[in-house]
Coordinates of C-alpha atoms in Angstrom, one line a residue:
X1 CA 38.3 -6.6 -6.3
X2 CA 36.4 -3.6 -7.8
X3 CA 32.9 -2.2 -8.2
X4 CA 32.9 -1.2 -11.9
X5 CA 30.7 1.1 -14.1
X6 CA 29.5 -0.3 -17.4
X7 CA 27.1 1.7 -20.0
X8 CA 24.4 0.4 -21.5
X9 CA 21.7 0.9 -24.4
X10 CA 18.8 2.4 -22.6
X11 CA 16.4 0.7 -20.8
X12 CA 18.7 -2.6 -21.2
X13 CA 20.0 -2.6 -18.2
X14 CA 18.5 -5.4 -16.4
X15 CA 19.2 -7.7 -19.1
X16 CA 22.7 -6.8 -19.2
X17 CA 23.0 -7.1 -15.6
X18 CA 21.3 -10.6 -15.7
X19 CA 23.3 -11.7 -18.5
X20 CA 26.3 -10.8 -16.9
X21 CA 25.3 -13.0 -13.9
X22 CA 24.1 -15.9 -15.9
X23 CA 27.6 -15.8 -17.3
X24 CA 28.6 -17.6 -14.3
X25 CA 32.2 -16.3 -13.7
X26 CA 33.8 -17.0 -11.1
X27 CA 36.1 -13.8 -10.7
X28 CA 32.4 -11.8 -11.4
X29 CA 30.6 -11.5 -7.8
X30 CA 27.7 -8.8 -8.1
X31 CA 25.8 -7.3 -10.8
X32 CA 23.1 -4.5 -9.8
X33 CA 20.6 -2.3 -12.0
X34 CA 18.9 0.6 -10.2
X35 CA 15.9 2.1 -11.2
X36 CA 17.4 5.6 -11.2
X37 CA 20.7 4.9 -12.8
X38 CA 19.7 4.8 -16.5
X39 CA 22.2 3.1 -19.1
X40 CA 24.1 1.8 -16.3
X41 CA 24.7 -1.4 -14.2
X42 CA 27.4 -1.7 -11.5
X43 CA 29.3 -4.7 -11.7
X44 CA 31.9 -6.1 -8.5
X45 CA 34.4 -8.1 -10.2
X46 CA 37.9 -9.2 -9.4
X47 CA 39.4 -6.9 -12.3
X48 CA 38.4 -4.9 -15.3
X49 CA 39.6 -7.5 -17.3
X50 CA 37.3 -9.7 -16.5
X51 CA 34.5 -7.6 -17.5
X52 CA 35.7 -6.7 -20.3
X53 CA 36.4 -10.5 -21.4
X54 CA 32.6 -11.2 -20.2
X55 CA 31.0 -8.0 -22.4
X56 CA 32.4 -9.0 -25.4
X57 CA 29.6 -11.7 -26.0
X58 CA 27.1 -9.7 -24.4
X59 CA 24.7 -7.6 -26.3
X60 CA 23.6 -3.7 -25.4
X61 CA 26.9 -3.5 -23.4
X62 CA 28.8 -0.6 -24.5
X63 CA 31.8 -0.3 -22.5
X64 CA 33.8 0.2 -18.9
X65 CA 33.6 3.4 -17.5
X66 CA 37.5 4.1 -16.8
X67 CA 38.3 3.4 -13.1
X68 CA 36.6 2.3 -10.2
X69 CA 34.1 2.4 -8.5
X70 CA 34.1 3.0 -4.1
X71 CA 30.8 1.1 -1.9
X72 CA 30.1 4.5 -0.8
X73 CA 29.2 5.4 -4.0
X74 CA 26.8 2.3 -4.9
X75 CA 25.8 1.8 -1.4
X76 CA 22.6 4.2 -1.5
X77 CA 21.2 1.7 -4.6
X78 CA 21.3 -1.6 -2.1
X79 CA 18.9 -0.1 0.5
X80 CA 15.4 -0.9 -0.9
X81 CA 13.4 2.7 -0.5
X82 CA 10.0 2.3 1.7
X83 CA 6.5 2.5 -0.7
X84 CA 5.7 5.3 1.1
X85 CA 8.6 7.6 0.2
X86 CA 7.2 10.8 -1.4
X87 CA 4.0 10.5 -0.5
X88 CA 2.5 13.4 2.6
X89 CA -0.5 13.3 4.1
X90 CA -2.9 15.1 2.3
X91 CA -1.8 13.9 -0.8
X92 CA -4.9 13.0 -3.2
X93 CA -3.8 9.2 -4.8
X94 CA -6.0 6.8 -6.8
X95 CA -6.2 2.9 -5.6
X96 CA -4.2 0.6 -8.0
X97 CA -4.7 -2.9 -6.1
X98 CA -7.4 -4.1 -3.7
X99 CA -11.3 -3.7 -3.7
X100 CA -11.0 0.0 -4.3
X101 CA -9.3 0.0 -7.4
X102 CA -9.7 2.8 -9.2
X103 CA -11.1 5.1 -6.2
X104 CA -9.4 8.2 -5.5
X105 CA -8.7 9.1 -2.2
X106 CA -6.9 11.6 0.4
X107 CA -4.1 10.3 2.1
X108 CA -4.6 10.8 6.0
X109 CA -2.0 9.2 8.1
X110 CA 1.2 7.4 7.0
X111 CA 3.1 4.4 8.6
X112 CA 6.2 4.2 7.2
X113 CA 7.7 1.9 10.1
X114 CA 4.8 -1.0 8.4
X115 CA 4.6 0.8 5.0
X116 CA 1.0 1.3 4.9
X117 CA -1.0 4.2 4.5
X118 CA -4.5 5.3 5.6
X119 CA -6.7 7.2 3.1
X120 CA -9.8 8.5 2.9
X121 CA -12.3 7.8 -0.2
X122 CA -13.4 10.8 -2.0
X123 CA -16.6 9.3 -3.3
X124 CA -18.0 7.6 -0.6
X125 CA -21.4 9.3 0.9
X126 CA -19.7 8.4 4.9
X127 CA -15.8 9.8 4.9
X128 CA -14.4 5.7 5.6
X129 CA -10.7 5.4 6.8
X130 CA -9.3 2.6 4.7
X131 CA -5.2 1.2 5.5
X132 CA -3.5 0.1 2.7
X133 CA 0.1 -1.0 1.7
X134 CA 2.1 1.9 0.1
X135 CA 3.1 0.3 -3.3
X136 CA -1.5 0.3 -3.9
X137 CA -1.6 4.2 -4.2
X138 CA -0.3 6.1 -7.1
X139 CA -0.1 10.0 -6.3
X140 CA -2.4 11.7 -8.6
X141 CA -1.8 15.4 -7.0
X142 CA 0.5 16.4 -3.7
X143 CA 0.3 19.5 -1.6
X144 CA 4.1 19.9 -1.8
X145 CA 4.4 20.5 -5.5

């Protein structure tokens, strides 16, 4: 059993990587798409044979990257990052969910341990402290660029 590398057409990944699954073979045990591996999908399978029998009905799969893959080399992609990753604290991000869509704000403190994040709102006549999940901020300008 393997962890193999097969290329893509761009931005098809997730659809080859659910086709592969929906395949339903048995000797086929994992497919995975990361965001930041573009024309890629790693697929853990019992050979490279079997891949390469399941791509052939499978549209925008190109072909097998020659040799294998090890876990230590996929095993960053399986921890999901935290919504709060990359953003500091005084940070200027705009609301994208909640009652304050839209509102720009500063970001004050960060909680990565519940992945929220307290900001103040730029507009408001009285500076008010609102806590909000991470992925309901986009970062519109950060101090460390």
């Amino acid at each position: 059993m393997g962890i193999y590398a097969v290329k893509t057409t761009a931005s098809q990944e997730q659809t080859v990587a659910d086709m592969i699954i929906n395949r339903e073979e048995p000797e086929v045990h994992a497919a995975l798409a990361p965001d930041s591996l573009t024309s890629y999908v790693m697929v853990e399978a019992d050979d490279h044979n079997v891949i390469e029998r399941v791509l052939e009905d499978i549209p925008h799969a190109r072909s097998i990257v020659p040799g294998e893959s090890d876990i230590s080399e996929v095993e960053h992609f399986l921890s999901p990052k935290p919504d709060v990753e990359g953003i500091a604290e005084g940070d200027i991000v705009e609301l994208i969910a909640g009652p304050f869509k839209g509102e720009k704000a500063q970001v004050q403190r960060i909680d990565e341990g519940k992945d929220q994040v307290t900001v103040e709102l730029y507009e408001a006549t009285v500076p008010i402290p609102v806590t909000v999940r991470g992925d309901q901020i986009r970062v519109l300008d950060s101090d460390e660029r």
